[in-house]
Amino acid sequence: MRDLILSLVLFGLMPACYRKPFVGLAVFSWLAYMRVQDLTWGFARGMRWSYYVAIVTFAGFLVSRERKRWFLRDPRCRVMLVLVGLIGIGILLSKAPSLRQAERYLEYGKIVAVSLFTTAIVNTKERLRVLLWVIALSLGFYGVKSGLQGLAHGGSLHIIRGPGGMLADNNDFSLALSMAVPMLFHLGWSERRPEIRKVFWFALPLTVMTVGYTRSRGGFLSVAAAIGMLVWRSRNRLQGVLIGCLVALAALLAAPEEYKERLMTMLEPSKEGSANSRLRAWGIATRMALDNPIFGVGMYKFRQHYPDYDPQFQAGQDVIVAHSSYFQIWAECGTVALLLYFGLIFASFWTCWRIRAEAERRYHTSWIINYAVMFEASLAAFVVGSAFLNRAHFDLFYHWVALVIVFAAIARREMEAELENPMHSAGGRGELEALPQAGFARRARVSGYRSSLHPGGV
């Protein structure tokens, strides 16, 4: 029955995806981050729904009036294209290129293509809001589902893993949920309708708990970075720090004993097997990169070349992965690719800082400030978590870079429009009730922006 319902829903959405490419992007994101097809049991589970939606959406975009550009003229868009080219050349020059490499490379190309398409099609505040809702609620669904399961079993469940795709591994699942935490917080805070705001508030703590139920130490560091950034950006920082410490203490006391023991191993990584293997993998990755500085050893070739760079390797011994996105891309794709990758990260942070600073000079509170902090905190979660996880080509990271680009363009356009015509901005210049940014300031009546987004069409 689930298969039939899902199939009917998706086939019913196909015409809308063709007529309105943004609807196609939203449906594609729903399939990518909620993996709703993995909730079925029959024929629908194995169908490539995301590819069908992508084909229909791109076909509609080709004949659409919206087809004015393929992506925004932003340096980060060009960097993503250069990365696709560099990694492709690296695969061709690698030792014995394989079919698996080609498949993973095509998947990577699809990730970048969707990210670039996002910059072309998400051109209004309402569209940005809807797409963020889709991503946040898709991930929040599993945060709620797994969090309630963990509570029902007193936290003694086996390691919780994701539904499939990029979320299948417990570490990847925890990383995505950690990035979702700032989204759930700020989207809920910016929402004016109480019944919808409650949905986000309900999902937020359960999502944080689910990160713990994955038993991922990288996930713990990721969500800690996200929450720490939210606290740091709060208006009443001292109060925020105190609340953050109390929440952290409560979470630690409620965590299963085996998980707390696992977290304690981070204090002495050289004495714990898994942590020690990470240190060894990073050293081997460094030797690979120094030996192949331009194009690396080839995408997803780390494990194949591992025995050649580990002097202690013996036949039959398990081969480990790079255990870090940065060491992974350095060893497999080369130094230039690593620098470009860091460029994407730094430029995205810089955009968030600039936009937030400009908005804070203009307004006491606004949706722009809230969203800038949200994007910054989610990026912090990824940067910290990916330092310990093998996710150099994580779907959500590239999509997040694209969303930062879109957010900056929309925010700058709105602020420039207000300078030219003060009544042109959302909410005008009248006296408006604003929601406080980051949740630790009092409600205020200010002259300027609305802090929330009005419901609007797409």
GROMACS .gro file of C-alpha atoms in nm:
model
  458
    1MET     CA    1   0.000   0.000   0.000
    2ARG     CA    2   0.284   0.241   0.083
    3ASP     CA    3   0.440   0.174  -0.256
    4LEU     CA    4   0.116   0.251  -0.438
    5ILE     CA    5   0.052   0.569  -0.240
    6LEU     CA    6   0.406   0.699  -0.293
    7SER     CA    7   0.398   0.612  -0.664
    8LEU     CA    8   0.066   0.788  -0.713
    9VAL     CA    9   0.189   1.096  -0.526
   10LEU     CA   10   0.512   1.121  -0.724
   11PHE     CA   11   0.351   1.053  -1.061
   12GLY     CA   12   0.089   1.312  -0.971
   13LEU     CA   13   0.363   1.565  -0.899
   14MET     CA   14   0.549   1.510  -1.226
   15PRO     CA   15   0.334   1.755  -1.432
   16ALA     CA   16   0.386   2.023  -1.165
   17CYS     CA   17   0.761   1.955  -1.170
   18TYR     CA   18   0.759   2.011  -1.546
   19ARG     CA   19   0.548   2.328  -1.539
   20LYS     CA   20   0.721   2.480  -1.235
   21PRO     CA   21   1.089   2.385  -1.205
   22PHE     CA   22   1.101   2.510  -0.845
   23VAL     CA   23   0.841   2.249  -0.751
   24GLY     CA   24   1.068   1.990  -0.911
   25LEU     CA   25   1.362   2.112  -0.703
   26ALA     CA   26   1.154   2.093  -0.385
   27VAL     CA   27   1.038   1.738  -0.466
   28PHE     CA   28   1.393   1.633  -0.553
   29SER     CA   29   1.517   1.771  -0.219
   30TRP     CA   30   1.237   1.589  -0.037
   31LEU     CA   31   1.343   1.261  -0.196
   32ALA     CA   32   1.712   1.329  -0.128
   33TYR     CA   33   1.689   1.427   0.238
   34MET     CA   34   1.384   1.241   0.365
   35ARG     CA   35   1.446   0.937   0.144
   36VAL     CA   36   1.071   0.869   0.155
   37GLN     CA   37   1.119   0.581  -0.091
   38ASP     CA   38   1.312   0.397   0.180
   39LEU     CA   39   1.000   0.392   0.395
   40THR     CA   40   0.834   0.156   0.145
   41TRP     CA   41   0.883  -0.221   0.122
   42GLY     CA   42   0.811  -0.318  -0.238
   43PHE     CA   43   0.871  -0.203  -0.595
   44ALA     CA   44   0.885   0.171  -0.510
   45ARG     CA   45   1.187   0.122  -0.287
   46GLY     CA   46   1.423   0.036  -0.571
   47MET     CA   47   1.300   0.292  -0.825
   48ARG     CA   48   1.523   0.591  -0.908
   49TRP     CA   49   1.259   0.850  -0.829
   50SER     CA   50   1.507   1.134  -0.786
   51TYR     CA   51   1.644   1.078  -1.137
   52TYR     CA   52   1.295   1.078  -1.287
   53VAL     CA   53   1.209   1.400  -1.105
   54ALA     CA   54   1.540   1.557  -1.211
   55ILE     CA   55   1.488   1.470  -1.577
   56VAL     CA   56   1.132   1.607  -1.580
   57THR     CA   57   1.238   1.921  -1.392
   58PHE     CA   58   1.531   2.000  -1.620
   59ALA     CA   59   1.316   1.934  -1.926
   60GLY     CA   60   1.060   2.180  -1.797
   61PHE     CA   61   1.333   2.431  -1.715
   62LEU     CA   62   1.461   2.419  -2.074
   63VAL     CA   63   1.127   2.542  -2.209
   64SER     CA   64   1.042   2.762  -1.910
   65ARG     CA   65   1.035   3.140  -1.913
   66GLU     CA   66   1.254   3.123  -1.604
   67ARG     CA   67   1.548   2.990  -1.803
   68LYS     CA   68   1.751   3.310  -1.797
   69ARG     CA   69   2.065   3.150  -1.658
   70TRP     CA   70   2.194   2.811  -1.550
   71PHE     CA   71   2.349   2.942  -1.228
   72LEU     CA   72   2.432   3.269  -1.056
   73ARG     CA   73   2.752   3.444  -1.154
   74ASP     CA   74   2.923   3.374  -0.827
   75PRO     CA   75   3.288   3.259  -0.795
   76ARG     CA   76   3.176   2.962  -0.585
   77CYS     CA   77   2.965   2.830  -0.871
   78ARG     CA   78   3.270   2.837  -1.095
   79VAL     CA   79   3.479   2.671  -0.824
   80MET     CA   80   3.230   2.383  -0.809
   81LEU     CA   81   3.255   2.343  -1.186
   82VAL     CA   82   3.635   2.347  -1.170
   83LEU     CA   83   3.624   2.083  -0.897
   84VAL     CA   84   3.412   1.859  -1.119
   85GLY     CA   85   3.667   1.899  -1.398
   86LEU     CA   86   3.973   1.842  -1.177
   87ILE     CA   87   3.828   1.533  -1.015
   88GLY     CA   88   3.730   1.396  -1.357
   89ILE     CA   89   4.085   1.440  -1.486
   90GLY     CA   90   4.217   1.279  -1.171
   91ILE     CA   91   4.000   0.973  -1.233
   92LEU     CA   92   4.127   0.940  -1.592
   93LEU     CA   93   4.489   0.965  -1.475
   94SER     CA   94   4.443   0.731  -1.180
   95LYS     CA   95   4.570   0.376  -1.170
   96ALA     CA   96   4.321   0.137  -1.336
   97PRO     CA   97   4.004   0.355  -1.342
   98SER     CA   98   3.699   0.147  -1.252
   99LEU     CA   99   3.329   0.145  -1.330
  100ARG     CA  100   3.258   0.219  -0.964
  101GLN     CA  101   3.461   0.537  -0.994
  102ALA     CA  102   3.258   0.642  -1.298
  103GLU     CA  103   2.932   0.579  -1.115
  104ARG     CA  104   3.039   0.775  -0.810
  105TYR     CA  105   3.170   1.055  -1.029
  106LEU     CA  106   2.836   1.081  -1.211
  107GLU     CA  107   2.667   1.095  -0.871
  108TYR     CA  108   2.903   1.375  -0.770
  109GLY     CA  109   2.826   1.558  -1.096
  110LYS     CA  110   2.455   1.530  -1.016
  111ILE     CA  111   2.514   1.682  -0.672
  112VAL     CA  112   2.695   1.981  -0.821
  113ALA     CA  113   2.438   2.019  -1.100
  114VAL     CA  114   2.150   2.033  -0.852
  115SER     CA  115   2.342   2.284  -0.640
  116LEU     CA  116   2.404   2.510  -0.940
  117PHE     CA  117   2.043   2.472  -1.050
  118THR     CA  118   1.938   2.585  -0.703
  119THR     CA  119   2.118   2.918  -0.751
  120ALA     CA  120   1.933   2.971  -1.077
  121ILE     CA  121   1.582   2.885  -0.964
  122VAL     CA  122   1.566   3.002  -0.601
  123ASN     CA  123   1.540   3.374  -0.663
  124THR     CA  124   1.290   3.495  -0.401
  125LYS     CA  125   1.268   3.496  -0.025
  126GLU     CA  126   0.958   3.277  -0.037
  127ARG     CA  127   1.131   3.012  -0.246
  128LEU     CA  128   1.432   3.010  -0.017
  129ARG     CA  129   1.203   2.971   0.282
  130VAL     CA  130   1.008   2.682   0.127
  131LEU     CA  131   1.321   2.493   0.022
  132LEU     CA  132   1.474   2.532   0.369
  133TRP     CA  133   1.149   2.404   0.516
  134VAL     CA  134   1.163   2.096   0.293
  135ILE     CA  135   1.521   2.016   0.396
  136ALA     CA  136   1.471   2.091   0.767
  137LEU     CA  137   1.147   1.897   0.803
  138SER     CA  138   1.276   1.605   0.595
  139LEU     CA  139   1.571   1.560   0.830
  140GLY     CA  140   1.360   1.655   1.130
  141PHE     CA  141   1.122   1.371   1.049
  142TYR     CA  142   1.397   1.118   1.124
  143GLY     CA  143   1.507   1.320   1.424
  144VAL     CA  144   1.157   1.286   1.570
  145LYS     CA  145   1.108   0.924   1.463
  146SER     CA  146   1.441   0.798   1.595
  147GLY     CA  147   1.433   1.023   1.899
  148LEU     CA  148   1.097   0.885   2.011
  149GLN     CA  149   1.222   0.531   1.953
  150GLY     CA  150   1.526   0.602   2.167
  151LEU     CA  151   1.316   0.750   2.444
  152ALA     CA  152   1.079   0.453   2.438
  153HIS     CA  153   1.375   0.218   2.492
  154GLY     CA  154   1.548   0.434   2.749
  155GLY     CA  155   1.837   0.509   2.512
  156SER     CA  156   1.941   0.144   2.504
  157LEU     CA  157   1.869   0.096   2.133
  158HIS     CA  158   2.133  -0.038   1.899
  159ILE     CA  159   2.322   0.219   1.693
  160ILE     CA  160   2.066   0.421   1.494
  161ARG     CA  161   2.142   0.457   1.124
  162GLY     CA  162   1.986   0.667   0.853
  163PRO     CA  163   1.727   0.559   0.596
  164GLY     CA  164   1.960   0.513   0.298
  165GLY     CA  165   2.160   0.694   0.035
  166MET     CA  166   2.393   0.956   0.179
  167LEU     CA  167   2.228   0.906   0.520
  168ALA     CA  168   2.275   0.529   0.547
  169ASP     CA  169   2.583   0.536   0.769
  170ASN     CA  170   2.531   0.640   1.131
  171ASN     CA  171   2.814   0.895   1.109
  172ASP     CA  172   2.673   1.056   0.794
  173PHE     CA  173   2.326   1.052   0.946
  174SER     CA  174   2.449   1.229   1.257
  175LEU     CA  175   2.630   1.491   1.045
  176ALA     CA  176   2.314   1.572   0.846
  177LEU     CA  177   2.103   1.594   1.163
  178SER     CA  178   2.362   1.821   1.325
  179MET     CA  179   2.337   2.057   1.028
  180ALA     CA  180   1.958   2.044   1.062
  181VAL     CA  181   1.958   2.160   1.425
  182PRO     CA  182   2.023   2.532   1.344
  183MET     CA  183   1.766   2.508   1.066
  184LEU     CA  184   1.497   2.378   1.299
  185PHE     CA  185   1.586   2.642   1.557
  186HIS     CA  186   1.584   2.951   1.335
  187LEU     CA  187   1.305   2.847   1.102
  188GLY     CA  188   1.093   2.781   1.409
  189TRP     CA  189   1.197   3.109   1.567
  190SER     CA  190   1.116   3.308   1.253
  191GLU     CA  191   0.775   3.149   1.209
  192ARG     CA  192   0.486   3.365   1.330
  193ARG     CA  193   0.216   3.098   1.333
  194PRO     CA  194   0.226   2.927   1.674
  195GLU     CA  195   0.105   2.587   1.553
  196ILE     CA  196   0.385   2.564   1.296
  197ARG     CA  197   0.643   2.699   1.538
  198LYS     CA  198   0.552   2.419   1.779
  199VAL     CA  199   0.633   2.162   1.512
  200PHE     CA  200   0.990   2.292   1.491
  201TRP     CA  201   1.025   2.316   1.870
  202PHE     CA  202   0.903   1.958   1.904
  203ALA     CA  203   1.150   1.829   1.642
  204LEU     CA  204   1.452   2.022   1.771
  205PRO     CA  205   1.532   1.841   2.101
  206LEU     CA  206   1.446   1.501   1.956
  207THR     CA  207   1.685   1.563   1.667
  208VAL     CA  208   1.965   1.651   1.909
  209MET     CA  209   1.890   1.332   2.103
  210THR     CA  210   1.897   1.126   1.784
  211VAL     CA  211   2.250   1.252   1.713
  212GLY     CA  212   2.345   1.092   2.045
  213TYR     CA  213   2.160   0.770   1.962
  214THR     CA  214   2.376   0.730   1.649
  215ARG     CA  215   2.670   0.681   1.891
  216SER     CA  216   2.882   0.893   1.656
  217ARG     CA  217   3.160   1.091   1.819
  218GLY     CA  218   3.190   1.304   1.507
  219GLY     CA  219   2.816   1.373   1.532
  220PHE     CA  220   2.860   1.479   1.895
  221LEU     CA  221   3.127   1.729   1.796
  222SER     CA  222   2.913   1.853   1.505
  223VAL     CA  223   2.602   1.921   1.709
  224ALA     CA  224   2.815   2.075   1.984
  225ALA     CA  225   2.965   2.314   1.727
  226ALA     CA  226   2.619   2.402   1.593
  227ILE     CA  227   2.473   2.469   1.937
  228GLY     CA  228   2.787   2.655   2.043
  229MET     CA  229   2.756   2.886   1.741
  230LEU     CA  230   2.389   2.952   1.816
  231VAL     CA  231   2.476   3.038   2.175
  232TRP     CA  232   2.769   3.258   2.071
  233ARG     CA  233   2.550   3.457   1.831
  234SER     CA  234   2.273   3.506   2.085
  235ARG     CA  235   2.208   3.862   2.200
  236ASN     CA  236   2.244   3.775   2.569
  237ARG     CA  237   2.558   3.567   2.538
  238LEU     CA  238   2.608   3.504   2.908
  239GLN     CA  239   2.255   3.375   2.949
  240GLY     CA  240   2.299   3.170   2.633
  241VAL     CA  241   2.620   3.012   2.762
  242LEU     CA  242   2.452   2.922   3.092
  243ILE     CA  243   2.155   2.765   2.914
  244GLY     CA  244   2.387   2.583   2.675
  245CYS     CA  245   2.588   2.440   2.965
  246LEU     CA  246   2.274   2.325   3.144
  247VAL     CA  247   2.144   2.158   2.826
  248ALA     CA  248   2.479   1.990   2.769
  249LEU     CA  249   2.488   1.865   3.129
  250ALA     CA  250   2.132   1.729   3.105
  251ALA     CA  251   2.211   1.557   2.774
  252LEU     CA  252   2.527   1.401   2.917
  253LEU     CA  253   2.343   1.268   3.223
  254ALA     CA  254   2.067   1.123   3.004
  255ALA     CA  255   2.308   0.962   2.756
  256PRO     CA  256   2.359   0.583   2.771
  257GLU     CA  257   2.661   0.476   2.973
  258GLU     CA  258   2.833   0.307   2.676
  259TYR     CA  259   2.802   0.626   2.473
  260LYS     CA  260   2.959   0.835   2.749
  261GLU     CA  261   3.246   0.587   2.767
  262ARG     CA  262   3.286   0.615   2.391
  263LEU     CA  263   3.299   0.994   2.413
  264MET     CA  264   3.565   0.979   2.684
  265THR     CA  265   3.799   0.801   2.442
  266MET     CA  266   3.837   1.130   2.253
  267LEU     CA  267   4.048   1.258   2.542
  268GLU     CA  268   4.318   0.996   2.471
  269PRO     CA  269   4.290   0.911   2.101
  270SER     CA  270   4.622   0.727   2.085
  271LYS     CA  271   4.496   0.469   2.336
  272GLU     CA  272   4.168   0.385   2.161
  273GLY     CA  273   4.152   0.163   1.852
  274SER     CA  274   3.910   0.360   1.635
  275ALA     CA  275   4.063   0.698   1.719
  276ASN     CA  276   4.414   0.561   1.671
  277SER     CA  277   4.321   0.429   1.327
  278ARG     CA  278   4.213   0.781   1.233
  279LEU     CA  279   4.552   0.921   1.324
  280ARG     CA  280   4.721   0.650   1.119
  281ALA     CA  281   4.486   0.710   0.823
  282TRP     CA  282   4.561   1.082   0.825
  283GLY     CA  283   4.933   1.015   0.810
  284ILE     CA  284   4.887   0.773   0.519
  285ALA     CA  285   4.663   1.025   0.340
  286THR     CA  286   4.933   1.288   0.381
  287ARG     CA  287   5.193   1.060   0.222
  288MET     CA  288   4.957   0.987  -0.068
  289ALA     CA  289   4.893   1.359  -0.123
  290LEU     CA  290   5.260   1.452  -0.111
  291ASP     CA  291   5.337   1.176  -0.358
  292ASN     CA  292   5.050   1.280  -0.591
  293PRO     CA  293   5.014   1.654  -0.528
  294ILE     CA  294   4.826   1.763  -0.843
  295PHE     CA  295   4.543   1.517  -0.906
  296GLY     CA  296   4.579   1.278  -0.613
  297VAL     CA  297   4.546   0.902  -0.643
  298GLY     CA  298   4.197   0.927  -0.793
  299MET     CA  299   3.845   0.963  -0.657
  300TYR     CA  300   3.758   0.673  -0.420
  301LYS     CA  301   4.103   0.517  -0.470
  302PHE     CA  302   4.229   0.571  -0.115
  303ARG     CA  303   4.163   0.215  -0.002
  304GLN     CA  304   4.317   0.065  -0.315
  305HIS     CA  305   4.644   0.255  -0.259
  306TYR     CA  306   4.642   0.221   0.118
  307PRO     CA  307   4.870  -0.091   0.132
  308ASP     CA  308   5.131   0.091  -0.078
  309TYR     CA  309   5.164   0.370   0.179
  310ASP     CA  310   5.134   0.174   0.504
  311PRO     CA  311   5.468   0.011   0.590
  312GLN     CA  312   5.297  -0.195   0.864
  313PHE     CA  313   5.029  -0.337   0.635
  314GLN     CA  314   5.003  -0.714   0.617
  315ALA     CA  315   4.809  -0.933   0.377
  316GLY     CA  316   4.455  -0.997   0.500
  317GLN     CA  317   4.454  -0.689   0.722
  318ASP     CA  318   4.151  -0.460   0.704
  319VAL     CA  319   4.198  -0.146   0.495
  320ILE     CA  320   4.063   0.171   0.656
  321VAL     CA  321   3.931   0.490   0.493
  322ALA     CA  322   4.072   0.843   0.529
  323HIS     CA  323   3.839   0.922   0.825
  324SER     CA  324   3.838   1.291   0.728
  325SER     CA  325   3.682   1.479   0.438
  326TYR     CA  326   3.985   1.706   0.414
  327PHE     CA  327   4.242   1.428   0.409
  328GLN     CA  328   4.018   1.230   0.174
  329ILE     CA  329   3.995   1.503  -0.088
  330TRP     CA  330   4.364   1.589  -0.048
  331ALA     CA  331   4.479   1.230  -0.101
  332GLU     CA  332   4.228   1.137  -0.371
  333CYS     CA  333   4.186   1.465  -0.561
  334GLY     CA  334   4.504   1.662  -0.500
  335THR     CA  335   4.620   1.983  -0.337
  336VAL     CA  336   4.447   2.217  -0.583
  337ALA     CA  337   4.113   2.048  -0.520
  338LEU     CA  338   4.167   2.073  -0.143
  339LEU     CA  339   4.241   2.447  -0.167
  340LEU     CA  340   3.929   2.501  -0.379
  341TYR     CA  341   3.727   2.300  -0.128
  342PHE     CA  342   3.855   2.518   0.155
  343GLY     CA  343   3.774   2.818  -0.063
  344LEU     CA  344   3.408   2.712  -0.080
  345ILE     CA  345   3.396   2.680   0.298
  346PHE     CA  346   3.570   3.006   0.380
  347ALA     CA  347   3.379   3.209   0.118
  348SER     CA  348   3.049   3.079   0.253
  349PHE     CA  349   3.144   3.175   0.609
  350TRP     CA  350   3.260   3.514   0.487
  351THR     CA  351   2.927   3.572   0.313
  352CYS     CA  352   2.735   3.489   0.631
  353TRP     CA  353   2.954   3.725   0.836
  354ARG     CA  354   2.924   4.013   0.587
  355ILE     CA  355   2.548   3.983   0.543
  356ARG     CA  356   2.487   3.953   0.917
  357ALA     CA  357   2.710   4.251   0.995
  358GLU     CA  358   2.535   4.465   0.735
  359ALA     CA  359   2.189   4.364   0.859
  360GLU     CA  360   2.284   4.432   1.222
  361ARG     CA  361   2.391   4.785   1.127
  362ARG     CA  362   2.048   4.846   0.974
  363TYR     CA  363   1.805   4.658   1.197
  364HIS     CA  364   1.760   4.555   1.556
  365THR     CA  365   1.631   4.220   1.435
  366SER     CA  366   1.530   4.072   1.100
  367TRP     CA  367   1.494   3.748   0.909
  368ILE     CA  368   1.829   3.827   0.744
  369ILE     CA  369   2.014   3.817   1.075
  370ASN     CA  370   1.839   3.497   1.178
  371TYR     CA  371   1.914   3.323   0.850
  372ALA     CA  372   2.278   3.437   0.848
  373VAL     CA  373   2.330   3.281   1.192
  374MET     CA  374   2.146   2.966   1.080
  375PHE     CA  375   2.367   2.919   0.774
  376GLU     CA  376   2.680   2.992   0.976
  377ALA     CA  377   2.592   2.743   1.250
  378SER     CA  378   2.510   2.467   1.001
  379LEU     CA  379   2.838   2.526   0.820
  380ALA     CA  380   3.020   2.508   1.153
  381ALA     CA  381   2.854   2.171   1.219
  382PHE     CA  382   2.974   2.041   0.883
  383VAL     CA  383   3.328   2.178   0.913
  384VAL     CA  384   3.378   2.020   1.255
  385GLY     CA  385   3.205   1.690   1.179
  386SER     CA  386   3.365   1.637   0.839
  387ALA     CA  387   3.709   1.667   0.997
  388PHE     CA  388   3.646   1.317   1.137
  389LEU     CA  389   3.418   1.169   0.869
  390ASN     CA  390   3.487   1.048   0.517
  391ARG     CA  391   3.234   1.277   0.347
  392ALA     CA  392   3.425   1.500   0.104
  393HIS     CA  393   3.138   1.478  -0.145
  394PHE     CA  394   2.850   1.517   0.100
  395ASP     CA  395   2.532   1.620  -0.085
  396LEU     CA  396   2.411   1.865   0.177
  397PHE     CA  397   2.739   2.058   0.188
  398TYR     CA  398   2.731   2.155  -0.181
  399HIS     CA  399   2.360   2.230  -0.161
  400TRP     CA  400   2.426   2.443   0.147
  401VAL     CA  401   2.692   2.645  -0.036
  402ALA     CA  402   2.437   2.709  -0.312
  403LEU     CA  403   2.176   2.817  -0.057
  404VAL     CA  404   2.424   3.059   0.103
  405ILE     CA  405   2.485   3.211  -0.241
  406VAL     CA  406   2.110   3.247  -0.296
  407PHE     CA  407   2.052   3.389   0.051
  408ALA     CA  408   2.321   3.654   0.001
  409ALA     CA  409   2.175   3.763  -0.334
  410ILE     CA  410   1.821   3.790  -0.194
  411ALA     CA  411   1.929   3.967   0.125
  412ARG     CA  412   2.144   4.222  -0.061
  413ARG     CA  413   1.866   4.288  -0.309
  414GLU     CA  414   1.617   4.348  -0.029
  415MET     CA  415   1.847   4.579   0.164
  416GLU     CA  416   1.932   4.777  -0.150
  417ALA     CA  417   1.564   4.805  -0.236
  418GLU     CA  418   1.492   4.950   0.108
  419LEU     CA  419   1.759   5.217   0.061
  420GLU     CA  420   1.597   5.323  -0.266
  421ASN     CA  421   1.243   5.301  -0.133
  422PRO     CA  422   1.194   5.246   0.243
  423MET     CA  423   0.836   5.122   0.191
  424HIS     CA  424   0.950   4.863  -0.065
  425SER     CA  425   1.096   4.625   0.193
  426ALA     CA  426   0.897   4.342   0.349
  427GLY     CA  427   0.696   4.489   0.632
  428GLY     CA  428   0.778   4.850   0.532
  429ARG     CA  429   0.909   5.100   0.786
  430GLY     CA  430   0.614   5.089   1.021
  431GLU     CA  431   0.631   4.993   1.386
  432LEU     CA  432   0.632   4.610   1.389
  433GLU     CA  433   0.647   4.346   1.655
  434ALA     CA  434   0.968   4.147   1.600
  435LEU     CA  435   1.084   3.813   1.727
  436PRO     CA  436   1.426   3.838   1.896
  437GLN     CA  437   1.722   3.693   1.715
  438ALA     CA  438   1.861   3.365   1.858
  439GLY     CA  439   1.607   3.341   2.132
  440PHE     CA  440   1.765   3.516   2.427
  441ALA     CA  441   1.647   3.877   2.383
  442ARG     CA  442   1.317   4.020   2.497
  443ARG     CA  443   1.033   4.080   2.250
  444ALA     CA  444   1.063   4.433   2.117
  445ARG     CA  445   0.873   4.679   1.906
  446VAL     CA  446   1.115   4.810   1.649
  447SER     CA  447   1.108   5.024   1.341
  448GLY     CA  448   1.228   4.830   1.040
  449TYR     CA  449   1.215   4.470   0.925
  450ARG     CA  450   0.980   4.195   1.025
  451SER     CA  451   1.182   3.916   1.178
  452SER     CA  452   0.951   3.653   1.032
  453LEU     CA  453   0.864   3.566   0.675
  454HIS     CA  454   0.512   3.604   0.553
  455PRO     CA  455   0.352   3.300   0.390
  456GLY     CA  456   0.385   3.338   0.020
  457GLY     CA  457   0.354   3.147  -0.302
  458VAL     CA  458   0.639   2.994  -0.491
   0.00000   0.00000   0.00000
